[in-house]
Amino acid sequence: MPDKRPIDVLDKSKGKRILVRLKNGNRINGVLEALDMHLNLWLSNAELTDEEGVKRIGDVLIRGDTVVFASPEENVSK
Amino acid sequence: MPDKRPIDVLDKSKGKRILVRLKNGNRINGVLEALDMHLNLWLSNAELTDEEGVKRIGDVLIRGDTVVFASPEENVSK
Amino acid sequence: MPDKRPIDVLDKSKGKRILVRLKNGNRINGVLEALDMHLNLWLSNAELTDEEGVKRIGDVLIRGDTVVFASPEENVSK
Amino acid sequence: MPDKRPIDVLDKSKGKRILVRLKNGNRINGVLEALDMHLNLWLSNAELTDEEGVKRIGDVLIRGDTVVFASPEENVSK
Amino acid sequence: MPDKRPIDVLDKSKGKRILVRLKNGNRINGVLEALDMHLNLWLSNAELTDEEGVKRIGDVLIRGDTVVFASPEENVSK
Amino acid sequence: MPDKRPIDVLDKSKGKRILVRLKNGNRINGVLEALDMHLNLWLSNAELTDEEGVKRIGDVLIRGDTVVFASPEENVSK
Amino acid sequence: MPDKRPIDVLDKSKGKRILVRLKNGNRINGVLEALDMHLNLWLSNAELTDEEGVKRIGDVLIRGDTVVFASPEENVSK
């Protein structure tokens, strides 16, 4: 059995909501549709939280190099 | 059937308007004419929103490494 | 016997709590589940400390290029 | 017929004026003489707009990784 | 005899204390256990100096790309 | 005849003075002795303009990734 | 005879003092012991000038990607 890889924690979240924190301070949550090894992310039904508040943005492609961390939503305390 | 890739969310938006958020805080929306795997983007009929307001810039090439995220416009709440 | 590599200090911490300091000033501690040579990290039972305080985030994938340093928790003074 | 590439929007501007926005906030406009895939740009008859105002700088080589976006001048609103 | 390489100055400090200055302004000193060509560093018995003061952090893995410079401690003036 | 490359604008300036603007806001002018494809530059008879004023620095090696743009001096307006 | 390379200006300074300006604003001068193509530098008898003043740091390894420019000391005006 191969070693676990860090990205496996997101692979198992496909079709579920994840939370993403970006380097510019923005936060995006949405349903994980696709990801790659650079951590480029495609989220659907996404919501953006920035300095202006919360906004629905639907589908979004997040560039991997702008990601700080990403978490499956289910275990995050409110 | 191969796995979906993150960039597929933009591929299906060719010929339609997308919204792009840049690392310097600028925002550009325009019709997606071409994109590559670095997320270099060619938009037509583009509008730039920066600290000076909104300006029409026509065709524009956005360097991929300056992109934070990009969304098809249709689902973005106003 | 091969030379020790820097990453060995974390390899021996799998299944134990580590502390991670990020470039944006955030701090995350959690149980190390997986890591790779880029220092991408999968932590479980993680806690995030940011400008808003402490928050439980459960599983988290930290992008390696945002890591400043990481320490096994056992020897860190409180 | 191959797909359009993002850089094609500038290729067709050789010999014409383009506007370039840089990551440090500087703006340069000039006649596009040459470009490469890194977006390194050689402009002639260039003008620099920085915090000191507008200055003629003649020929200039702009390092690609400092470019945010570039537009053919003809469609940019004044 | 091959040319000296910059990293040789640290190779000869294995098992001795070194001082490391990081890009975020943090300073870490500790015993050098391992290093690689990216300047990833494993220090033991490490002390962190940040905006909160001095803290013992035991073993630590420092990501190479966050290092500004590193010095063997013996010659550093107090 | 091959296409012109962006770096050609500097190649023809060897032995002549060029002006270089750096990402940290410093400005250096000097005689171009050598350059490479990363835009690493060797200038002789160089002058540095920084927040402290103007200083003669003689020969200098400028790291390419710190360059914003570079211009042959002859056409720059004073 | 091959073309001169930018790094040649430092190669001829081995065993002599050079001045190095870093991206974080620090300045280090010392005797150049070794350098590589990334501009990683080993200086001996080095002095660091930072926001706290001047400090002797003896041997030091400077990570190349933090260098803005480097000059042989002999021609620098005081």
XYZ file of C-alpha atoms in Angstrom, chain C:
78
model
C 24.134 4.867 5.899
C 22.860 7.786 3.891
C 23.064 11.341 5.132
C 20.157 12.680 7.110
C 17.804 14.894 5.110
C 16.066 17.953 6.581
C 12.632 16.449 6.013
C 13.495 13.461 8.219
C 12.720 15.585 11.249
C 9.064 15.577 10.191
C 8.926 12.012 8.869
C 9.435 10.739 12.388
C 6.498 12.883 13.539
C 3.835 11.110 11.473
C 0.864 10.423 13.710
C 2.020 13.090 16.172
C 1.147 16.755 16.503
C 3.270 19.337 14.749
C 3.206 23.125 14.757
C 3.361 24.995 11.464
C 4.073 28.680 10.969
C 2.847 30.154 7.670
C 4.097 33.082 5.595
C 0.855 35.018 6.169
C 1.417 34.824 9.932
C -1.188 32.090 10.501
C -0.266 29.182 12.748
C -1.692 25.688 12.414
C -1.157 22.702 14.686
C -2.434 19.213 14.033
C -1.566 15.553 13.661
C 0.747 14.960 10.690
C -0.913 12.488 8.302
C 1.186 12.974 5.169
C 3.880 15.218 3.729
C 5.848 15.463 0.488
C 9.121 16.955 -0.664
C 7.490 20.340 -1.398
C 6.415 20.391 2.258
C 2.761 20.093 1.313
C 1.220 18.879 4.580
C -1.952 17.020 5.501
C -2.841 17.552 9.147
C -5.826 16.066 10.995
C -7.498 17.420 14.124
C -6.004 20.770 13.204
C -6.393 24.111 14.924
C -5.861 27.397 13.133
C -4.654 30.513 14.920
C -5.166 33.667 12.889
C -6.015 37.306 13.548
C -9.517 36.234 14.677
C -8.329 33.760 17.317
C -8.285 29.961 17.465
C -10.584 27.789 15.340
C -10.892 24.007 14.894
C -10.511 23.125 11.202
C -10.291 19.300 11.329
C -8.457 17.980 8.273
C -6.413 20.498 6.334
C -4.083 20.532 3.347
C -1.385 23.188 3.697
C 0.361 24.264 0.492
C 4.100 23.754 0.963
C 5.232 27.067 -0.440
C 3.355 28.915 2.305
C 5.268 27.172 5.117
C 7.993 29.040 7.010
C 8.880 26.315 9.477
C 7.373 23.253 11.169
C 8.196 21.656 14.510
C 7.193 18.486 16.321
C 5.053 19.763 19.180
C 6.602 17.791 22.039
C 9.630 20.015 22.531
C 8.043 23.412 22.019
C 7.918 25.572 25.133
C 4.450 26.883 25.930
